[in-house]
XYZ file of C-alpha atoms in Angstrom:
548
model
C -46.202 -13.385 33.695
C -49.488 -12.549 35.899
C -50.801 -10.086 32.872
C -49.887 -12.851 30.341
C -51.772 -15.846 32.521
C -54.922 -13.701 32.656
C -54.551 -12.559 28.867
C -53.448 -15.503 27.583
C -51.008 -14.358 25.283
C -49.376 -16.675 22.920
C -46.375 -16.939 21.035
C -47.647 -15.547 17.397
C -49.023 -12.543 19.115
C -45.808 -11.751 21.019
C -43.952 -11.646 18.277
C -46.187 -9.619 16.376
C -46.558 -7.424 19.336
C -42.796 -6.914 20.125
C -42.384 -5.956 15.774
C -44.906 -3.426 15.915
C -42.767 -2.192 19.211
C -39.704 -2.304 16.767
C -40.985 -0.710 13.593
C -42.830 2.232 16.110
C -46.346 1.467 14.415
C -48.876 2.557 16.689
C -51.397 -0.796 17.631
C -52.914 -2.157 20.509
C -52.194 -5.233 22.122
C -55.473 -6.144 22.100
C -56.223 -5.197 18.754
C -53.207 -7.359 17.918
C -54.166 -10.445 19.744
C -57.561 -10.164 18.621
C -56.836 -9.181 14.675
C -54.770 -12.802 14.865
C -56.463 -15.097 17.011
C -59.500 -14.302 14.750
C -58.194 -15.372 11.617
C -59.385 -18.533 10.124
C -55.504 -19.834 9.504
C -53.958 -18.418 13.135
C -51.182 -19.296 13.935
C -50.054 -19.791 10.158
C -47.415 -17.464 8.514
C -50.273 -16.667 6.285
C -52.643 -14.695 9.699
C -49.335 -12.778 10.430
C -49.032 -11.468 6.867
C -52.872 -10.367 6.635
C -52.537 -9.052 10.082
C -50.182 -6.491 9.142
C -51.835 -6.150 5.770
C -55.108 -4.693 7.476
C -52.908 -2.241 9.757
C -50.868 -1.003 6.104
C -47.245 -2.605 6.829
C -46.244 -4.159 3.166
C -45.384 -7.241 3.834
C -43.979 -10.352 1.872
C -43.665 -14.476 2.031
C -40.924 -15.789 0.778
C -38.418 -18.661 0.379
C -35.711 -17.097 1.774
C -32.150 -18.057 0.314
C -29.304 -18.956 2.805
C -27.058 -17.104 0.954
C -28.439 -13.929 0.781
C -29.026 -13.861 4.982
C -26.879 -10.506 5.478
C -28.361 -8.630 2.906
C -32.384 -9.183 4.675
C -33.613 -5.977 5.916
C -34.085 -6.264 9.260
C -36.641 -7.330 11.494
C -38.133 -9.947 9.865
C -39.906 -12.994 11.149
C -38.365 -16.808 10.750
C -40.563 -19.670 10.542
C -38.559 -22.185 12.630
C -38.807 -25.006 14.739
C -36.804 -24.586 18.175
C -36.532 -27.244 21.138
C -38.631 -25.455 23.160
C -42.030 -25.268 20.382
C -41.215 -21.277 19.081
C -42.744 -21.578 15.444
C -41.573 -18.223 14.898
C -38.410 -16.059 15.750
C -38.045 -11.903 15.050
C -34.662 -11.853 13.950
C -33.345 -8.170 14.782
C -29.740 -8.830 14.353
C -27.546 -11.372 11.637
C -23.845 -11.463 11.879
C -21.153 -13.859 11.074
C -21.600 -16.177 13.131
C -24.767 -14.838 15.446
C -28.499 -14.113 15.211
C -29.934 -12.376 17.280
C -33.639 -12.995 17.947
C -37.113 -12.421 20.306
C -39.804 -15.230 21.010
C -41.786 -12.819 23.003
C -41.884 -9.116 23.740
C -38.839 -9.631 26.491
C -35.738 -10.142 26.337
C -33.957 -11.167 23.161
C -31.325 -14.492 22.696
C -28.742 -15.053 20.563
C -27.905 -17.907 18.830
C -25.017 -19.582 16.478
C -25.671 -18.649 13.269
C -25.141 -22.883 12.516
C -27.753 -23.230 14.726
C -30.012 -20.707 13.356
C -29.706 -22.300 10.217
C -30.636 -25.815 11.363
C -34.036 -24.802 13.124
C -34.883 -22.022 10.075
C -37.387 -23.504 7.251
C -36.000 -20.682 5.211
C -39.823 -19.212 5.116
C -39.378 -15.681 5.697
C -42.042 -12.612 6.522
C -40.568 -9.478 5.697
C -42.370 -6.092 6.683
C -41.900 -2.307 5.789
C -43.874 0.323 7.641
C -44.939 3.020 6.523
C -46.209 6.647 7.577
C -49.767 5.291 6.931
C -49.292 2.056 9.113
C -51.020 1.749 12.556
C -54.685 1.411 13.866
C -57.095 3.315 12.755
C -58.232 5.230 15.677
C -55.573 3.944 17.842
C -55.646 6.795 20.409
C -59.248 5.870 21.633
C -58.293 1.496 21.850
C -55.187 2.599 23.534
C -57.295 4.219 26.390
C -60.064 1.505 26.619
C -57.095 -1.272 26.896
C -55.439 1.010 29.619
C -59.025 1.376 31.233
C -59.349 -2.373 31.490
C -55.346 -2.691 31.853
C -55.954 -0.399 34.925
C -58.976 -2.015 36.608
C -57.434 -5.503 36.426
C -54.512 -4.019 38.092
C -56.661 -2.496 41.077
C -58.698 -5.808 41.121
C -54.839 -7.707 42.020
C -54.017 -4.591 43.735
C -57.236 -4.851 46.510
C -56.493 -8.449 46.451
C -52.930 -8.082 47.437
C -53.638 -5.582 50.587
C -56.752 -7.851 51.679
C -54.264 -10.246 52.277
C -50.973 -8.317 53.159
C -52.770 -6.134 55.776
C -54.168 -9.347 57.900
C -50.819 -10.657 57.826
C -49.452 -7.344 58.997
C -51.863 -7.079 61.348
C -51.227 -11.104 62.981
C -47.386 -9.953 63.297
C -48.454 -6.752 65.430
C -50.988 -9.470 67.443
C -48.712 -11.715 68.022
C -45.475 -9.720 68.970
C -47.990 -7.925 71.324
C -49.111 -11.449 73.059
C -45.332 -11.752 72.936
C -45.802 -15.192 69.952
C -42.973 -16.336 68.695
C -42.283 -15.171 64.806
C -43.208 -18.439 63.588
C -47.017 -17.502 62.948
C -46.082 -14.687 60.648
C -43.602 -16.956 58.543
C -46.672 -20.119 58.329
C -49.229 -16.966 57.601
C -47.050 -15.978 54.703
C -46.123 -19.544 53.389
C -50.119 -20.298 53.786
C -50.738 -16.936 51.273
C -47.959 -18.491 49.114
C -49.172 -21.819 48.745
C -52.418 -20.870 48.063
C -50.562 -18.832 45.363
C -49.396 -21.987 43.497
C -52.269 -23.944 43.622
C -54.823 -21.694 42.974
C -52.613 -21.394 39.623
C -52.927 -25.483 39.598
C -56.292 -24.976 39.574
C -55.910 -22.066 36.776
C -53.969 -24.889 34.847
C -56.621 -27.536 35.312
C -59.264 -25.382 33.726
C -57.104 -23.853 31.051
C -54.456 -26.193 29.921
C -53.788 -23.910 26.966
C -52.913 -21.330 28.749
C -49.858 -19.960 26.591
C -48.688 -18.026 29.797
C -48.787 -21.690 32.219
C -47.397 -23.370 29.604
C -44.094 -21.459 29.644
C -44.139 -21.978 33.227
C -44.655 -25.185 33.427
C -41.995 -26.307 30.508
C -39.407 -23.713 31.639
C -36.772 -25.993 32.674
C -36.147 -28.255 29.200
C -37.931 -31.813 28.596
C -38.132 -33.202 31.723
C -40.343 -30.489 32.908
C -44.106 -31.405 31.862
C -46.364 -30.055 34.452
C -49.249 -31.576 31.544
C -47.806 -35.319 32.305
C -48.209 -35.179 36.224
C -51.316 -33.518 36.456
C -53.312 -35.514 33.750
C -51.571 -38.686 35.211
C -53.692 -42.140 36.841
C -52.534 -40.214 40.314
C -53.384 -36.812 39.664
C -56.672 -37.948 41.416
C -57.379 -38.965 45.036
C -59.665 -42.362 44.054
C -59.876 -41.006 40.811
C -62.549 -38.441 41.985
C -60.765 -35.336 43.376
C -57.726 -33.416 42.267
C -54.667 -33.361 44.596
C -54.342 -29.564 43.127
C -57.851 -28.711 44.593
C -57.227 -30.961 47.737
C -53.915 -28.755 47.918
C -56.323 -25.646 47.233
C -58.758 -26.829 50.343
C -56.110 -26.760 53.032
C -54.020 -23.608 51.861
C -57.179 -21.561 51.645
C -59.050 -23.173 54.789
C -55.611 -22.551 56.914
C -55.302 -19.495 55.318
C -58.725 -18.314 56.521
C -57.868 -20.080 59.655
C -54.829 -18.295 60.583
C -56.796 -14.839 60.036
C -59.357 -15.419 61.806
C -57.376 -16.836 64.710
C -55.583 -13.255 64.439
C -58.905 -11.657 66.178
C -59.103 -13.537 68.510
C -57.301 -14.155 72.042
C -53.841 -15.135 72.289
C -54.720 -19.122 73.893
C -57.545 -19.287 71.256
C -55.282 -18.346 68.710
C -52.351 -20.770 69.496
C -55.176 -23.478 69.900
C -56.161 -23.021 66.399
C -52.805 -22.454 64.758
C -51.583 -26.078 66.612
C -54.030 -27.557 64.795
C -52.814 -26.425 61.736
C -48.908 -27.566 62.604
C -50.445 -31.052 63.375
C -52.183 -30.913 59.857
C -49.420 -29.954 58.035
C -47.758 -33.032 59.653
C -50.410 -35.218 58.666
C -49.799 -33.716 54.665
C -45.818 -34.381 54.812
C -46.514 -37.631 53.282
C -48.081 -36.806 50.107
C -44.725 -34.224 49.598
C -42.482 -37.734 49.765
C -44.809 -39.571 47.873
C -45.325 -36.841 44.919
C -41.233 -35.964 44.815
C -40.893 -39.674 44.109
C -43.668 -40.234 41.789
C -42.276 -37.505 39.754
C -38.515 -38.725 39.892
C -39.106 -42.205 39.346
C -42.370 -43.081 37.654
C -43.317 -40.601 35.633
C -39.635 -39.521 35.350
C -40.715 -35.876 34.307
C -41.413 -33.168 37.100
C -43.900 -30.168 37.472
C -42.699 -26.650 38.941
C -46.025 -25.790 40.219
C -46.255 -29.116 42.018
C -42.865 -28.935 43.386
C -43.401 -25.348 44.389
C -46.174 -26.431 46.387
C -43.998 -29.209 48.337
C -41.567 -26.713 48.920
C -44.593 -24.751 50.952
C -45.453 -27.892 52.674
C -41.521 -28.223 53.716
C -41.050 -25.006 54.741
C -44.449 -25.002 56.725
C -42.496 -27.780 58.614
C -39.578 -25.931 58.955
C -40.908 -23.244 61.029
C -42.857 -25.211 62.824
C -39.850 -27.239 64.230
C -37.838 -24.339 64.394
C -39.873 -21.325 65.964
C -41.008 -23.956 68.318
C -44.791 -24.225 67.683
C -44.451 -28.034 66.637
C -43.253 -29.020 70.121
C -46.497 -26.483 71.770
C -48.729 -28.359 69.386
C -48.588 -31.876 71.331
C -48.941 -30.402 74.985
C -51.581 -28.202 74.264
C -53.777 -29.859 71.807
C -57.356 -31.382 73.645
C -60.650 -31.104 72.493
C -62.168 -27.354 71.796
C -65.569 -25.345 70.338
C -62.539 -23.992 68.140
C -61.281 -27.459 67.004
C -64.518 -26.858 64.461
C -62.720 -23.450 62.882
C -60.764 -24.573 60.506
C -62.700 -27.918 59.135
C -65.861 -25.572 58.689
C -63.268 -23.295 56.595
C -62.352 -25.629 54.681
C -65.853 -27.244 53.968
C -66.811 -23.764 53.242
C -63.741 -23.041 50.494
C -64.885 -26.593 49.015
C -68.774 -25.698 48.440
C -67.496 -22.271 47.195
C -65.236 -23.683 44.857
C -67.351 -26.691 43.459
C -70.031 -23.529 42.644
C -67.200 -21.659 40.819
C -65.461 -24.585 38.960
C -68.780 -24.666 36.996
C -68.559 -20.802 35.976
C -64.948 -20.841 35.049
C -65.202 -23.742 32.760
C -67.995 -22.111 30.774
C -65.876 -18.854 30.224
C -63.294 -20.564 29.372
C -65.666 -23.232 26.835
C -67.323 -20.067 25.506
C -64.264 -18.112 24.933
C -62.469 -21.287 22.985
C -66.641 -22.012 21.085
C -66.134 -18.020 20.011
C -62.522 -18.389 18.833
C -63.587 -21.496 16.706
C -66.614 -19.778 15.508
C -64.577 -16.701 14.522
C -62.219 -18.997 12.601
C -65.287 -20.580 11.002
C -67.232 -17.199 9.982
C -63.695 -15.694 8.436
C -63.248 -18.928 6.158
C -63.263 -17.875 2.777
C -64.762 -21.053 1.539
C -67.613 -21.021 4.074
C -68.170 -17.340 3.508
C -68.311 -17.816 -0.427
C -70.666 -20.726 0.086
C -72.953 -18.887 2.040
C -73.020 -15.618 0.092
C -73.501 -18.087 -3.448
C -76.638 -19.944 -1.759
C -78.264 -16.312 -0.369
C -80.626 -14.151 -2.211
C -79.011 -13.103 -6.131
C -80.236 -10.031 -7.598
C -82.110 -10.775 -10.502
C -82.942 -6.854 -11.729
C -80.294 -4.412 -12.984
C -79.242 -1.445 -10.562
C -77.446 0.685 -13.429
C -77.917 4.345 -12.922
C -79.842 4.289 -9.595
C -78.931 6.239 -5.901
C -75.736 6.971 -5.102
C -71.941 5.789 -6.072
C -69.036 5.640 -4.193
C -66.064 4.671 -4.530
C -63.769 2.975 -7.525
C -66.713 3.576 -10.462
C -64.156 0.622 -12.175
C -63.480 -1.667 -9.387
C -64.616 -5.461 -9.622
C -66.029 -5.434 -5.602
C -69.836 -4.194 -5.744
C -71.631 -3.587 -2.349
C -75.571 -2.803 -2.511
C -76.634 -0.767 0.400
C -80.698 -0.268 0.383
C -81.508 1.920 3.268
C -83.874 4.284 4.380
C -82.721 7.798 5.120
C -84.477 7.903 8.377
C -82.918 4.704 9.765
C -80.932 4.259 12.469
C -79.176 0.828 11.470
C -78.861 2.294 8.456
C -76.705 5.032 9.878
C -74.736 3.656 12.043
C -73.625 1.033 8.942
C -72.584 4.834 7.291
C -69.025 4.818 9.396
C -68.497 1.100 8.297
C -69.088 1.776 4.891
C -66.634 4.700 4.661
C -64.053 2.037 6.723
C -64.173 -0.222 3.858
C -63.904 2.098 0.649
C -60.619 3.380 2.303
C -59.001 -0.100 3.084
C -59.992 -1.386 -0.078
C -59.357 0.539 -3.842
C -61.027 -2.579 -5.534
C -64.906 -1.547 -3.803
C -67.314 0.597 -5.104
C -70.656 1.133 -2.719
C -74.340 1.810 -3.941
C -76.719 3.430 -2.218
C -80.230 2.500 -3.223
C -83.163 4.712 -0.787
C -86.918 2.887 -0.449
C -88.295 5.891 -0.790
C -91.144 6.804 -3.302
C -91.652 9.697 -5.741
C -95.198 10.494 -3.484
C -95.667 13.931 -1.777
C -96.939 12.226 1.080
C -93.747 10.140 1.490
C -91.667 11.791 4.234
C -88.461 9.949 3.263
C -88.871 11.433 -0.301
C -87.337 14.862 0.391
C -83.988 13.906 2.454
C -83.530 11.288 -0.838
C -84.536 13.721 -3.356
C -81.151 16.150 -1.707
C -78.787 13.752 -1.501
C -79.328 12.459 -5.127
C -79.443 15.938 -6.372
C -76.362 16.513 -4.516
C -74.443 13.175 -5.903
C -75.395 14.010 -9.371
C -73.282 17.129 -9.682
C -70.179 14.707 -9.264
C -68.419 16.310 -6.907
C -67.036 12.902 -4.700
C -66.077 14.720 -1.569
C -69.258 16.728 -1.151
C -71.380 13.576 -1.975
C -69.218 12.269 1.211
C -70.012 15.292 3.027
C -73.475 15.322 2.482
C -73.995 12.018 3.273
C -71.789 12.183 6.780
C -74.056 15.738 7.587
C -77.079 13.929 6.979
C -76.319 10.762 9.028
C -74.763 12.876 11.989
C -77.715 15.601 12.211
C -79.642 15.614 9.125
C -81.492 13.124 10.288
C -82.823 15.216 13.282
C -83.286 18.629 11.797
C -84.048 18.099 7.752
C -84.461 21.775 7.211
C -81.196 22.488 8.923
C -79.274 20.159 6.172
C -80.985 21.208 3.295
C -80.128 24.908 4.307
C -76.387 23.621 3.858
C -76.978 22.455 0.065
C -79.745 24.992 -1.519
C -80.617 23.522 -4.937
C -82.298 25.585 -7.815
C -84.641 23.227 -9.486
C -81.941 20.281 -9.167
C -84.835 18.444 -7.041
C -87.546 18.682 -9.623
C -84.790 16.306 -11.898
C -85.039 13.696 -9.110
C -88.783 12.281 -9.746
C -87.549 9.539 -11.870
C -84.815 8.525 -10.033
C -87.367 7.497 -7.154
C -89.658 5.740 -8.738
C -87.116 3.663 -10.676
C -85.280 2.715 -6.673
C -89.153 2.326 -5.293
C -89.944 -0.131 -8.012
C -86.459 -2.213 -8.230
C -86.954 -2.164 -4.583
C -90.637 -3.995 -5.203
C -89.132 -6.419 -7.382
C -85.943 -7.137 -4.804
C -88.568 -7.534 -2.075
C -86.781 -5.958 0.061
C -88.437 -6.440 3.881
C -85.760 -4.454 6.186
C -82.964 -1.132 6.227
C -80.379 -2.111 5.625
C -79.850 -4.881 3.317
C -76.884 -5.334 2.093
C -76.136 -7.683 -1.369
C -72.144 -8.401 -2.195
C -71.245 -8.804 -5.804
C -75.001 -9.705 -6.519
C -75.892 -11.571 -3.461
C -77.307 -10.669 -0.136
C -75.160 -10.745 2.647
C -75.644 -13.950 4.774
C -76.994 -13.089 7.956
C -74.396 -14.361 10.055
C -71.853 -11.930 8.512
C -72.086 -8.015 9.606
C -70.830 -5.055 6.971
C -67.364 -5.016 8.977
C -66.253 -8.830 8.575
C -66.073 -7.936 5.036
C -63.011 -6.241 5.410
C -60.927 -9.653 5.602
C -62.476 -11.001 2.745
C -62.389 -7.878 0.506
C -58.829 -8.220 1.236
């Protein structure tokens, strides 16, 4: 639940995450959630289908027929709509009279198959993997996610002993001063409610939160955690959030409570009656928030209720270890009185200059979604490429082709062999002739036919080489020259002696150098798609969705 608030995993991407489990194809989480959430339609049926599509499952949309249920091959994903907002269900098992069914990557439900039947739209995605299906170069994503997997882990990890040990450490304190239990207990409910509304707060600034939202509507209709906390009185005179008033005095008694730990037993007691008496002082709100819930707004929230709970309990042990009682006879006026209200003060200025921060992340992450949905629009991306630069001069018989010589997708590369842009757009190149059969790529040099030219020789190989017509040593030449060519010319042309092959070449040069004039091309690499020049929003690799 804690990896899914932080990741903010939702529904689509479960599913898709727990059928890759299923079928054994090998992709990353991440790649998943990012493949989908980047996709102009997500969550549409239509984002899960090219999803799989990109990592080779065939897959298939259809109107499924009732009658044929048993005969599905199984898994396959049902569009539905459930009581509890699941657009889609992986159904892994049909009988009879059940289907069985995930939402997420847990555990899986079963269902009537009446009731099935009633929710399903009959719009059905079936898959079949095959040996080919997976990631492309899965092994190295699978060990960056684990890296960041792993360093979000020890982040909550040094979190957790930072505040285990102190409250480890009070309990030795005070059975030492001979303290009654009761300060361990408050310590530990203090660490818990600051659990819940710090995740109040989480809620506050990321009410789509797929994770919080599960939480919060857990426990059927009436539980709407989004209908108490956007409420007229989620809001002390409409100004300030009971969730970060809630956040204020967990963390500032919190704080409180450890640093009363260090110090001598009276101080300590001082400070921790002052706490008691302010947890009496916040009973109220408890009554007055279980009742608005119950009988105005008639719908409850669990993170809201957990946090009375805290309050109660606080109470509890108070009354029960005996501190409460202590509290009145020994509170009067101390230097230490001023411990917890500077703590507090101090967790409000530090959270006022965080709240800032997190709502940009969280603004720029949901700007960069939309944007992503934007820049893979097909429409949008066909307007653009239509209203960029057109070729207006033939590029029949020039530099190098590769690819489908008869497919109807024509990319234009113009590059110079000695640049570094250009090179690095070599591996993306090669990523999009094997993911697409309907591409064919050429490779058009700005180099000249003059001797004094030093990109002239490099080009002058490589075209000698392509013009044999040997495909796979075309690609090899090109990879050699791209991965060390490029630093030691001599050493590549060793590689691929010629025997007057070069001489044939002259032409070939002068014909790129002068299209290349015409073009005006200004910058390596410049890339034109089906005639046009790739908008500059738009890098080589987005064109994998659309050549799709």
């Amino acid at each position: 639940m804690i990896k899914d608030v932080f990741n903010g995993n939702e529904k689509a991407v479960s599913v898709i995450q727990k059928l890759l489990r299923l079928l054994k194809v090998p992709v990353t989480d991440s790649t998943i959630s990012e493949t989908l959430q980047n996709h102009p339609d997500y969550p549409s049926m239509l984002s899960l289908h090219d999803a799989l599509h990109s990592w080779k499952i065939d897959t298939r949309i259809v109107r499924a027929s009732i009658e044929d249920l048993d005969f599905y091959p199984l898994p396959f994903i049902a569009d539905c709509n459930t009581k509890k907002g699941e657009s889609y269900l992986l159904v892994t098992g049909v009988t009879e009279n059940k289907i069985t069914y995930y939402t997420d990557k847990q555990k899986p439900f079963v269902i009537s198959r009446d009731e099935f039947l009633k929710i399903w739209s009959s719009i059905t995605l079936f898959v079949e993997a095959n040996e080919a299906s997976g990631e492309k170069n899965y092994f190295e994503s699978r060990k960056k996610e684990r890296l960041s997997q792993n360093k979000l882990r020890l982040n909550i990890g040094i979190g957790l002993v930072m505040f285990i040990l102190p409250i480890i450490a009070f309990s030795f304190g005070a059975a030492s001063a001979g303290v009654t239990w009761g300060y361990s207990v408050l310590l530990s409910l203090k660490l818990a409610g600051l659990f819940f509304t710090s995740l109040l707060l989480w809620y506050e600034i990321d009410k789509v939160n797929p994770a919080l939202q599960k939480l919060c509507t857990g426990g059927g209709k009436a539980m709407n955690c989004n209908a108490i906390l956007n409420s007229k009185s989620s809001k002390l005179f409409s100004v300030i959030s009971w969730s970060e008033i809630g956040f204020f005095y967990f963390s500032g008694s919190f704080l409180s409570m450890l640093i009363a730990s260090l110090l001598p037993a009276e101080n300590a007691f001082y400070i921790v009656s002052l706490l008691v008496l302010l947890n009496l002082c916040a009973l109220p709100y408890t009554f007055f928030s279980i009742f608005y819930q119950w009988r105005v707004a008639k719908q409850w929230c669990l993170l809201c209720l957990s946090v009375q709970a805290v309050l109660a309990l606080e109470f509890v042990t108070a009354l029960s270890s005996g501190i409460l009682s202590s509290s009145f006879v020994s509170i009067t006026f101390k230097p230490f009185a001023a411990i917890p209200l500077l703590l507090v003060f101090a967790t409000i200025g530090f959270w006022y200059l965080l709240k800032p921060l997190f709502i940009k992340v969280q603004n720029a992450k949901r700007s960069r979604r939309q944007f992503m949905r934007m820049k893979y629009n097909e429409e949008i991306f066909s307007t653009l490429l239509n209203k960029s630069k057109k070729i207006a001069y033939s590029t029949e018989g020039m530099g190098i082709l590769l690819g489908n010589p008869a497919a109807t997708n024509t990319i234009i590369k113009v590059c110079s062999p000695y640049c570094g842009p250009c090179a690095n757009a070599h591996p993306e190149i090669e990523k999009l002739l094997e993911n697409n059969n309907n591409l064919k790529v050429q490779i058009i040099f700005t180099a000249s036919n003059d001797e004094d030219d030093f990109k002239a020789p490099p080009v002058r190989y490589l075209l000698a080489i392509a013009e044999k017509n040997n495909a796979e040593v075309t690609k090899k030449a090109l990879d050699d020259w791209y991965q060390e060519g490029m630093l030691n010319f001599d050493a590549f042309a060793g590689k691929y002696p010629m025997n007057g092959e070069l001489l044939r070449q002259a032409s070939k040069l002068e014909a790129m150098d002068a299209w290349c004039d015409k073009v005006d091309i200004r910058y390596t690499p410049t890339f034109f798609i089906n005639g046009n020049q790739l908008p500059a929003m738009y890098e080589l690799k987005d064109l994998n969705y659309f050549l799709q």
